[in-house]
Amino acid sequence: MKEKTGYGSEERDVATSPDDRANLLSPDAVSLRSTTSIPGFNFFRNRIFSFGSHAAPEAHEISTAGSRGTWPASQYTVLHQAAQSDASTILGAPRRNTSGSQLHSRHQTKSSGHYGALASSTSLSSCATQVTGTQFEVDSPDPRLFSESRKDRFKAKAKYYLKYYFPILTWLPSYPVKAVLVTDILAGLTIASFNMPLSLSYARTLCYVPERYGLLGFAFPQLVYAFMSTVPCMITGPEPGASVMVGQAITPYIFAGNPTPEEVEERAIIYVALITAVHMITFMVMGFLRLGFLDALLSAGLLRGFLAAVGIVLTMDTLIPALGLSQLAIDTGVSTQSAAVKLGFILTHLPQAHGLSAGISFISFGIIIFMRWLRSRYAKKYRFLVYVPDILMIIIFTTIMCWKLRWDQQGVVIVGQVDRPNIEMMSPLTKTTFSMFMDILSSGVIIALLGFFQTAVVAKNIFPDPPTDPRYAPPKNPTPSTNRELVALGFANLLGMFMFALPSIGGYGRSKANKIAGARTQLSSIVFALSTIIVTFGLLPLIYYLPRPTLAAVLGLICLALLEDAPGDIIYYFRIHAWGDLAMVAVVIGVTLAVSLQLGVTIGIGISVIQILAYATKPRIQVLARVPGTANTFRNADRPSHDVSETDLGNLEQVPGVLLVRIPEPLMFANTSELEQRLRRLERYGTMKMHPSLPAMRRGEQNVIMDLAGMSSCDTTAVRVLCSIVATYKTKGKYVLFARMVEDRKMSKLFKRAGLNRMLSYNGHPPAYFASIEEALEALDECQFETPGNWVEQPDASEPEEVTEFDESDLVEEVVGESETEVGSIENEKVIIKSETV
């Protein structure tokens, strides 16, 4: 049927049956190429934007058949109506004209101008026509969302919320088994083949806990994460950097009082579980409070310095067991010292190194490097090289050789008996462990924040490449979300906490390897987790004769991966003169070598936060000048632009007696503290380049025109500062005018409630808001003879009235003069209407 729209006399088709609606909502019908002419798009946008809306229907409704009843007008429709309305104005005042609007009512005309996007005659749907050739799929929403029953609406929304936090419910039903099942399984097994040996090294070598707790960190937490992750190729678990920091954080507590090796192990198990609990709490709080945007705190220099520092610390911690000096380091207390002390210990005791242990370690490391080079050079030609588990093969070979040749009796340290994990789950957070929890709380939060930063980097950079053949396309996945990743990590570490596992975070290296191995979906990480569980609970006795120098060689590969990019980045920083990033790298590495990794990273984060706060709290106010030969083109007088070069800055025209300033950013309490002071500085010098100790370059008070085109929002503190600025200039007898203010209803109401409109209403006229800087300048030219805040002087009644000829313009001026004695916007508008009528 045909129905009249709410925007004019135009008619449009409306689907009246479920089949019609399905056709209209098909991907072929909903094309951005012709959205203005397709009624299905209007129907779709009304449904989407009225999601969960229970407001009463508007005057224009879309009637549909079936149980869905009447569709209420959506927010999109209201927005479209506001866009078409010529009556909406800034701060609710009558719309000013665009041809020379003035402060005086006698210069007002009937023509209407436009402010902002909402005043444009082009709707949002018509803006979409600029995008051509783009289509998107549309899922029909659950009809229960629009049911009159609250219970049905709750069930429908619960289904969507469940899919939001468990993306597996979205991608698993559409999983292409024939296309990607084999590659996902092979990728999961490949990643498990070299990550399980790494977890053994993380546990015993870095965190001083039995190997089974490292495997547990890869097993069940990864399974939970796979159900909740939005990144298909992400592999979580213990990371070398986090493991190094965990080991350094718990070292002063587990070695206090000369404990026995059994006591060290028992203490380490509890402290590691408590740090995992801190990870869980931190990730949960940040995820549910939607603090994922904090990943911007990590600068490039801090990230590079952190990775390099972790590589250096990990290298020192790896060389000690690789050379067979672990027990000597514990006896001399070097295990608890800084990386610089450990380096001195290695150089001093190098003659005492165990030859067989060093040979096993360095030969294994050489084979791993050779296989890495072979894979990087010939993997494209020989695809099978990607799936060769070289690390697993080396571990199996050295374990068999140790068992056959009895290397353990020749001084080589082996893994030994590894007990199967106890599946009984218990919380480490008890009254007896509260003091221990407080000891590692600050260190645990720092480690968790760094883990969050690293996971955020992986989530933004690791994603399956689109296949060349559509048949091998992965199933539909939700858009990666940092907040949802935080929630997923929180639940993964919650399970890890109950199992006393190492903390789990996203790993860039293994996630990238998972992608290269052919992973397309989260099923690869599920395969990885299940294989780790099988090894943990069934095959641990097979690693009894595994030499620890072999695990140290595997860790050496991680050290190389962390350090190999550092020289190139440092050279790049030198070439582009990024001295700030270089300083950050030097500070983090220097403090890490001298003291500890925790302190180095903490100082780096502190410097980054200070830099962000200094940038955020500095108001970027600009002084404007006119481009020669133009009427309404103004540029920043302190900086060159696309049409004004450095040499042409001196040719910009200053407006006499007027200070033109631009506020190109939202104003809030953080960046308004120095706004008034900087405005005074501009008034004295006309530029921000002059030092405030120099004598003033400009004489006399000036009127001020503020260009607010970039001020998209404003809080109460900023409004108070603006009121103070306007009041100060009014007491000096000067005007403050606002130009190009953004149309924002919230900000407009805030201005009105704070009294700023009243302060900008000079001599009883409407508030001084203008569509352009040129209009504000013309208004100043007309108002120079009036004093802001005072009424225009009326002629003395005792003096004889001068008889002049009658003129219509004089009558208009007389009416305007009488209107200036009235107070209130309603009376002023009546006078304006009378003057326009005359």
JSON list of N, CA, C and O in Angstrom, two decimals, residues 596-638:
[
{"chain": "A", "resi": 596, "resn": "SER", "atom": "N", "xyz": [65.12, -3.31, 38.53]},
{"chain": "A", "resi": 596, "resn": "SER", "atom": "CA", "xyz": [64.21, -4.42, 38.23]},
{"chain": "A", "resi": 596, "resn": "SER", "atom": "C", "xyz": [63.32, -4.03, 37.07]},
{"chain": "A", "resi": 596, "resn": "SER", "atom": "O", "xyz": [63.18, -2.84, 36.72]},
{"chain": "A", "resi": 597, "resn": "LEU", "atom": "N", "xyz": [62.72, -5.04, 36.47]},
{"chain": "A", "resi": 597, "resn": "LEU", "atom": "CA", "xyz": [61.82, -4.80, 35.35]},
{"chain": "A", "resi": 597, "resn": "LEU", "atom": "C", "xyz": [60.56, -4.07, 35.79]},
{"chain": "A", "resi": 597, "resn": "LEU", "atom": "O", "xyz": [60.03, -3.21, 35.07]},
{"chain": "A", "resi": 598, "resn": "GLN", "atom": "N", "xyz": [60.05, -4.41, 36.99]},
{"chain": "A", "resi": 598, "resn": "GLN", "atom": "CA", "xyz": [58.84, -3.75, 37.47]},
{"chain": "A", "resi": 598, "resn": "GLN", "atom": "C", "xyz": [59.03, -2.25, 37.61]},
{"chain": "A", "resi": 598, "resn": "GLN", "atom": "O", "xyz": [58.18, -1.46, 37.19]},
{"chain": "A", "resi": 599, "resn": "LEU", "atom": "N", "xyz": [60.17, -1.84, 38.19]},
{"chain": "A", "resi": 599, "resn": "LEU", "atom": "CA", "xyz": [60.41, -0.41, 38.37]},
{"chain": "A", "resi": 599, "resn": "LEU", "atom": "C", "xyz": [60.60, 0.29, 37.04]},
{"chain": "A", "resi": 599, "resn": "LEU", "atom": "O", "xyz": [60.10, 1.41, 36.83]},
{"chain": "A", "resi": 600, "resn": "GLY", "atom": "N", "xyz": [61.32, -0.34, 36.11]},
{"chain": "A", "resi": 600, "resn": "GLY", "atom": "CA", "xyz": [61.52, 0.27, 34.81]},
{"chain": "A", "resi": 600, "resn": "GLY", "atom": "C", "xyz": [60.22, 0.49, 34.06]},
{"chain": "A", "resi": 600, "resn": "GLY", "atom": "O", "xyz": [59.98, 1.57, 33.50]},
{"chain": "A", "resi": 601, "resn": "VAL", "atom": "N", "xyz": [59.35, -0.52, 34.07]},
{"chain": "A", "resi": 601, "resn": "VAL", "atom": "CA", "xyz": [58.07, -0.39, 33.38]},
{"chain": "A", "resi": 601, "resn": "VAL", "atom": "C", "xyz": [57.18, 0.60, 34.11]},
{"chain": "A", "resi": 601, "resn": "VAL", "atom": "O", "xyz": [56.44, 1.39, 33.48]},
{"chain": "A", "resi": 602, "resn": "THR", "atom": "N", "xyz": [57.21, 0.62, 35.43]},
{"chain": "A", "resi": 602, "resn": "THR", "atom": "CA", "xyz": [56.40, 1.57, 36.20]},
{"chain": "A", "resi": 602, "resn": "THR", "atom": "C", "xyz": [56.80, 3.00, 35.88]},
{"chain": "A", "resi": 602, "resn": "THR", "atom": "O", "xyz": [55.93, 3.88, 35.68]},
{"chain": "A", "resi": 603, "resn": "ILE", "atom": "N", "xyz": [58.09, 3.27, 35.83]},
{"chain": "A", "resi": 603, "resn": "ILE", "atom": "CA", "xyz": [58.55, 4.62, 35.48]},
{"chain": "A", "resi": 603, "resn": "ILE", "atom": "C", "xyz": [58.13, 4.96, 34.06]},
{"chain": "A", "resi": 603, "resn": "ILE", "atom": "O", "xyz": [57.69, 6.10, 33.78]},
{"chain": "A", "resi": 604, "resn": "GLY", "atom": "N", "xyz": [58.23, 4.00, 33.14]},
{"chain": "A", "resi": 604, "resn": "GLY", "atom": "CA", "xyz": [57.81, 4.27, 31.77]},
{"chain": "A", "resi": 604, "resn": "GLY", "atom": "C", "xyz": [56.33, 4.60, 31.67]},
{"chain": "A", "resi": 604, "resn": "GLY", "atom": "O", "xyz": [55.93, 5.52, 30.96]},
{"chain": "A", "resi": 605, "resn": "ILE", "atom": "N", "xyz": [55.49, 3.85, 32.38]},
{"chain": "A", "resi": 605, "resn": "ILE", "atom": "CA", "xyz": [54.06, 4.13, 32.37]},
{"chain": "A", "resi": 605, "resn": "ILE", "atom": "C", "xyz": [53.78, 5.49, 33.00]},
{"chain": "A", "resi": 605, "resn": "ILE", "atom": "O", "xyz": [52.93, 6.26, 32.52]},
{"chain": "A", "resi": 606, "resn": "GLY", "atom": "N", "xyz": [54.52, 5.80, 34.08]},
{"chain": "A", "resi": 606, "resn": "GLY", "atom": "CA", "xyz": [54.34, 7.11, 34.71]},
{"chain": "A", "resi": 606, "resn": "GLY", "atom": "C", "xyz": [54.67, 8.25, 33.76]},
{"chain": "A", "resi": 606, "resn": "GLY", "atom": "O", "xyz": [53.95, 9.26, 33.69]},
{"chain": "A", "resi": 607, "resn": "ILE", "atom": "N", "xyz": [55.75, 8.11, 33.01]},
{"chain": "A", "resi": 607, "resn": "ILE", "atom": "CA", "xyz": [56.13, 9.15, 32.04]},
{"chain": "A", "resi": 607, "resn": "ILE", "atom": "C", "xyz": [55.07, 9.27, 30.95]},
{"chain": "A", "resi": 607, "resn": "ILE", "atom": "O", "xyz": [54.71, 10.39, 30.53]},
{"chain": "A", "resi": 608, "resn": "SER", "atom": "N", "xyz": [54.55, 8.14, 30.48]},
{"chain": "A", "resi": 608, "resn": "SER", "atom": "CA", "xyz": [53.51, 8.18, 29.45]},
{"chain": "A", "resi": 608, "resn": "SER", "atom": "C", "xyz": [52.25, 8.87, 29.96]},
{"chain": "A", "resi": 608, "resn": "SER", "atom": "O", "xyz": [51.63, 9.68, 29.25]},
{"chain": "A", "resi": 609, "resn": "VAL", "atom": "N", "xyz": [51.86, 8.58, 31.19]},
{"chain": "A", "resi": 609, "resn": "VAL", "atom": "CA", "xyz": [50.67, 9.21, 31.76]},
{"chain": "A", "resi": 609, "resn": "VAL", "atom": "C", "xyz": [50.88, 10.71, 31.90]},
{"chain": "A", "resi": 609, "resn": "VAL", "atom": "O", "xyz": [49.97, 11.52, 31.61]},
{"chain": "A", "resi": 610, "resn": "ILE", "atom": "N", "xyz": [52.07, 11.11, 32.34]},
{"chain": "A", "resi": 610, "resn": "ILE", "atom": "CA", "xyz": [52.36, 12.54, 32.48]},
{"chain": "A", "resi": 610, "resn": "ILE", "atom": "C", "xyz": [52.30, 13.23, 31.11]},
{"chain": "A", "resi": 610, "resn": "ILE", "atom": "O", "xyz": [51.77, 14.35, 30.98]},
{"chain": "A", "resi": 611, "resn": "GLN", "atom": "N", "xyz": [52.84, 12.57, 30.08]},
{"chain": "A", "resi": 611, "resn": "GLN", "atom": "CA", "xyz": [52.78, 13.16, 28.74]},
{"chain": "A", "resi": 611, "resn": "GLN", "atom": "C", "xyz": [51.35, 13.31, 28.25]},
{"chain": "A", "resi": 611, "resn": "GLN", "atom": "O", "xyz": [50.98, 14.34, 27.67]},
{"chain": "A", "resi": 612, "resn": "ILE", "atom": "N", "xyz": [50.52, 12.31, 28.52]},
{"chain": "A", "resi": 612, "resn": "ILE", "atom": "CA", "xyz": [49.11, 12.39, 28.10]},
{"chain": "A", "resi": 612, "resn": "ILE", "atom": "C", "xyz": [48.39, 13.49, 28.85]},
{"chain": "A", "resi": 612, "resn": "ILE", "atom": "O", "xyz": [47.62, 14.28, 28.27]},
{"chain": "A", "resi": 613, "resn": "LEU", "atom": "N", "xyz": [48.63, 13.59, 30.16]},
{"chain": "A", "resi": 613, "resn": "LEU", "atom": "CA", "xyz": [47.97, 14.63, 30.94]},
{"chain": "A", "resi": 613, "resn": "LEU", "atom": "C", "xyz": [48.43, 16.02, 30.52]},
{"chain": "A", "resi": 613, "resn": "LEU", "atom": "O", "xyz": [47.63, 16.96, 30.45]},
{"chain": "A", "resi": 614, "resn": "ALA", "atom": "N", "xyz": [49.74, 16.15, 30.24]},
{"chain": "A", "resi": 614, "resn": "ALA", "atom": "CA", "xyz": [50.24, 17.46, 29.79]},
{"chain": "A", "resi": 614, "resn": "ALA", "atom": "C", "xyz": [49.61, 17.86, 28.46]},
{"chain": "A", "resi": 614, "resn": "ALA", "atom": "O", "xyz": [49.29, 19.03, 28.23]},
{"chain": "A", "resi": 615, "resn": "TYR", "atom": "N", "xyz": [49.43, 16.89, 27.58]},
{"chain": "A", "resi": 615, "resn": "TYR", "atom": "CA", "xyz": [48.80, 17.19, 26.29]},
{"chain": "A", "resi": 615, "resn": "TYR", "atom": "C", "xyz": [47.32, 17.49, 26.45]},
{"chain": "A", "resi": 615, "resn": "TYR", "atom": "O", "xyz": [46.78, 18.39, 25.80]},
{"chain": "A", "resi": 616, "resn": "ALA", "atom": "N", "xyz": [46.65, 16.73, 27.33]},
{"chain": "A", "resi": 616, "resn": "ALA", "atom": "CA", "xyz": [45.21, 16.90, 27.48]},
{"chain": "A", "resi": 616, "resn": "ALA", "atom": "C", "xyz": [44.85, 18.19, 28.20]},
{"chain": "A", "resi": 616, "resn": "ALA", "atom": "O", "xyz": [43.81, 18.80, 27.94]},
{"chain": "A", "resi": 617, "resn": "THR", "atom": "N", "xyz": [45.68, 18.62, 29.15]},
{"chain": "A", "resi": 617, "resn": "THR", "atom": "CA", "xyz": [45.36, 19.80, 29.95]},
{"chain": "A", "resi": 617, "resn": "THR", "atom": "C", "xyz": [45.82, 21.10, 29.31]},
{"chain": "A", "resi": 617, "resn": "THR", "atom": "O", "xyz": [45.54, 22.18, 29.83]},
{"chain": "A", "resi": 618, "resn": "LYS", "atom": "N", "xyz": [46.50, 21.02, 28.19]},
{"chain": "A", "resi": 618, "resn": "LYS", "atom": "CA", "xyz": [46.99, 22.23, 27.53]},
{"chain": "A", "resi": 618, "resn": "LYS", "atom": "C", "xyz": [45.95, 22.71, 26.51]},
{"chain": "A", "resi": 618, "resn": "LYS", "atom": "O", "xyz": [45.70, 22.04, 25.52]},
{"chain": "A", "resi": 619, "resn": "PRO", "atom": "N", "xyz": [45.34, 23.85, 26.73]},
{"chain": "A", "resi": 619, "resn": "PRO", "atom": "CA", "xyz": [44.34, 24.34, 25.76]},
{"chain": "A", "resi": 619, "resn": "PRO", "atom": "C", "xyz": [45.02, 24.78, 24.47]},
{"chain": "A", "resi": 619, "resn": "PRO", "atom": "O", "xyz": [45.98, 25.55, 24.48]},
{"chain": "A", "resi": 620, "resn": "ARG", "atom": "N", "xyz": [44.54, 24.29, 23.36]},
{"chain": "A", "resi": 620, "resn": "ARG", "atom": "CA", "xyz": [45.12, 24.62, 22.06]},
{"chain": "A", "resi": 620, "resn": "ARG", "atom": "C", "xyz": [44.38, 25.80, 21.43]},
{"chain": "A", "resi": 620, "resn": "ARG", "atom": "O", "xyz": [43.88, 25.72, 20.30]},
{"chain": "A", "resi": 621, "resn": "ILE", "atom": "N", "xyz": [44.31, 26.88, 22.14]},
{"chain": "A", "resi": 621, "resn": "ILE", "atom": "CA", "xyz": [43.64, 28.09, 21.66]},
{"chain": "A", "resi": 621, "resn": "ILE", "atom": "C", "xyz": [44.51, 28.73, 20.58]},
{"chain": "A", "resi": 621, "resn": "ILE", "atom": "O", "xyz": [45.75, 28.75, 20.69]},
{"chain": "A", "resi": 622, "resn": "GLN", "atom": "N", "xyz": [43.89, 29.24, 19.52]},
{"chain": "A", "resi": 622, "resn": "GLN", "atom": "CA", "xyz": [44.60, 29.81, 18.38]},
{"chain": "A", "resi": 622, "resn": "GLN", "atom": "C", "xyz": [44.16, 31.25, 18.15]},
{"chain": "A", "resi": 622, "resn": "GLN", "atom": "O", "xyz": [43.00, 31.59, 18.39]},
{"chain": "A", "resi": 623, "resn": "VAL", "atom": "N", "xyz": [45.08, 32.07, 17.69]},
{"chain": "A", "resi": 623, "resn": "VAL", "atom": "CA", "xyz": [44.75, 33.42, 17.27]},
{"chain": "A", "resi": 623, "resn": "VAL", "atom": "C", "xyz": [44.60, 33.42, 15.75]},
{"chain": "A", "resi": 623, "resn": "VAL", "atom": "O", "xyz": [45.41, 32.83, 15.03]},
{"chain": "A", "resi": 624, "resn": "LEU", "atom": "N", "xyz": [43.52, 34.02, 15.25]},
{"chain": "A", "resi": 624, "resn": "LEU", "atom": "CA", "xyz": [43.19, 33.98, 13.83]},
{"chain": "A", "resi": 624, "resn": "LEU", "atom": "C", "xyz": [43.48, 35.31, 13.16]},
{"chain": "A", "resi": 624, "resn": "LEU", "atom": "O", "xyz": [43.44, 36.37, 13.80]},
{"chain": "A", "resi": 625, "resn": "ALA", "atom": "N", "xyz": [43.76, 35.24, 11.88]},
{"chain": "A", "resi": 625, "resn": "ALA", "atom": "CA", "xyz": [43.94, 36.43, 11.04]},
{"chain": "A", "resi": 625, "resn": "ALA", "atom": "C", "xyz": [43.36, 36.12, 9.67]},
{"chain": "A", "resi": 625, "resn": "ALA", "atom": "O", "xyz": [43.27, 34.96, 9.26]},
{"chain": "A", "resi": 626, "resn": "ARG", "atom": "N", "xyz": [42.98, 37.19, 8.96]},
{"chain": "A", "resi": 626, "resn": "ARG", "atom": "CA", "xyz": [42.31, 37.04, 7.68]},
{"chain": "A", "resi": 626, "resn": "ARG", "atom": "C", "xyz": [43.34, 36.81, 6.57]},
{"chain": "A", "resi": 626, "resn": "ARG", "atom": "O", "xyz": [44.40, 37.46, 6.51]},
{"chain": "A", "resi": 627, "resn": "VAL", "atom": "N", "xyz": [43.01, 35.88, 5.67]},
{"chain": "A", "resi": 627, "resn": "VAL", "atom": "CA", "xyz": [43.84, 35.66, 4.49]},
{"chain": "A", "resi": 627, "resn": "VAL", "atom": "C", "xyz": [43.64, 36.83, 3.53]},
{"chain": "A", "resi": 627, "resn": "VAL", "atom": "O", "xyz": [42.49, 37.19, 3.23]},
{"chain": "A", "resi": 628, "resn": "PRO", "atom": "N", "xyz": [44.71, 37.47, 3.06]},
{"chain": "A", "resi": 628, "resn": "PRO", "atom": "CA", "xyz": [44.55, 38.64, 2.17]},
{"chain": "A", "resi": 628, "resn": "PRO", "atom": "C", "xyz": [43.74, 38.30, 0.92]},
{"chain": "A", "resi": 628, "resn": "PRO", "atom": "O", "xyz": [43.89, 37.23, 0.33]},
{"chain": "A", "resi": 629, "resn": "GLY", "atom": "N", "xyz": [42.85, 39.22, 0.55]},
{"chain": "A", "resi": 629, "resn": "GLY", "atom": "CA", "xyz": [42.04, 39.03, -0.63]},
{"chain": "A", "resi": 629, "resn": "GLY", "atom": "C", "xyz": [40.79, 38.21, -0.43]},
{"chain": "A", "resi": 629, "resn": "GLY", "atom": "O", "xyz": [40.10, 37.91, -1.40]},
{"chain": "A", "resi": 630, "resn": "THR", "atom": "N", "xyz": [40.49, 37.85, 0.80]},
{"chain": "A", "resi": 630, "resn": "THR", "atom": "CA", "xyz": [39.29, 37.06, 1.09]},
{"chain": "A", "resi": 630, "resn": "THR", "atom": "C", "xyz": [38.43, 37.82, 2.09]},
{"chain": "A", "resi": 630, "resn": "THR", "atom": "O", "xyz": [38.90, 38.72, 2.79]},
{"chain": "A", "resi": 631, "resn": "ALA", "atom": "N", "xyz": [37.16, 37.44, 2.16]},
{"chain": "A", "resi": 631, "resn": "ALA", "atom": "CA", "xyz": [36.22, 38.10, 3.08]},
{"chain": "A", "resi": 631, "resn": "ALA", "atom": "C", "xyz": [35.97, 37.30, 4.33]},
{"chain": "A", "resi": 631, "resn": "ALA", "atom": "O", "xyz": [35.82, 37.85, 5.42]},
{"chain": "A", "resi": 632, "resn": "ASN", "atom": "N", "xyz": [35.93, 35.98, 4.21]},
{"chain": "A", "resi": 632, "resn": "ASN", "atom": "CA", "xyz": [35.56, 35.16, 5.36]},
{"chain": "A", "resi": 632, "resn": "ASN", "atom": "C", "xyz": [36.48, 33.94, 5.47]},
{"chain": "A", "resi": 632, "resn": "ASN", "atom": "O", "xyz": [36.04, 32.85, 5.80]},
{"chain": "A", "resi": 633, "resn": "THR", "atom": "N", "xyz": [37.76, 34.12, 5.19]},
{"chain": "A", "resi": 633, "resn": "THR", "atom": "CA", "xyz": [38.75, 33.05, 5.30]},
{"chain": "A", "resi": 633, "resn": "THR", "atom": "C", "xyz": [39.79, 33.46, 6.33]},
{"chain": "A", "resi": 633, "resn": "THR", "atom": "O", "xyz": [40.52, 34.43, 6.13]},
{"chain": "A", "resi": 634, "resn": "PHE", "atom": "N", "xyz": [39.83, 32.70, 7.43]},
{"chain": "A", "resi": 634, "resn": "PHE", "atom": "CA", "xyz": [40.72, 33.03, 8.54]},
{"chain": "A", "resi": 634, "resn": "PHE", "atom": "C", "xyz": [41.60, 31.82, 8.83]},
{"chain": "A", "resi": 634, "resn": "PHE", "atom": "O", "xyz": [41.14, 30.68, 8.75]},
{"chain": "A", "resi": 635, "resn": "ARG", "atom": "N", "xyz": [42.83, 32.07, 9.17]},
{"chain": "A", "resi": 635, "resn": "ARG", "atom": "CA", "xyz": [43.79, 31.02, 9.45]},
{"chain": "A", "resi": 635, "resn": "ARG", "atom": "C", "xyz": [44.52, 31.29, 10.76]},
{"chain": "A", "resi": 635, "resn": "ARG", "atom": "O", "xyz": [44.56, 32.43, 11.24]},
{"chain": "A", "resi": 636, "resn": "ASN", "atom": "N", "xyz": [45.12, 30.24, 11.30]},
{"chain": "A", "resi": 636, "resn": "ASN", "atom": "CA", "xyz": [45.94, 30.36, 12.50]},
{"chain": "A", "resi": 636, "resn": "ASN", "atom": "C", "xyz": [47.16, 31.22, 12.19]},
{"chain": "A", "resi": 636, "resn": "ASN", "atom": "O", "xyz": [47.94, 30.91, 11.29]},
{"chain": "A", "resi": 637, "resn": "ALA", "atom": "N", "xyz": [47.31, 32.31, 12.92]},
{"chain": "A", "resi": 637, "resn": "ALA", "atom": "CA", "xyz": [48.39, 33.25, 12.64]},
{"chain": "A", "resi": 637, "resn": "ALA", "atom": "C", "xyz": [49.74, 32.76, 13.12]},
{"chain": "A", "resi": 637, "resn": "ALA", "atom": "O", "xyz": [50.77, 33.38, 12.81]},
{"chain": "A", "resi": 638, "resn": "ASP", "atom": "N", "xyz": [49.77, 31.65, 13.89]},
{"chain": "A", "resi": 638, "resn": "ASP", "atom": "CA", "xyz": [51.03, 31.15, 14.43]},
{"chain": "A", "resi": 638, "resn": "ASP", "atom": "C", "xyz": [51.59, 29.96, 13.68]},
{"chain": "A", "resi": 638, "resn": "ASP", "atom": "O", "xyz": [52.76, 29.63, 13.81]}
]
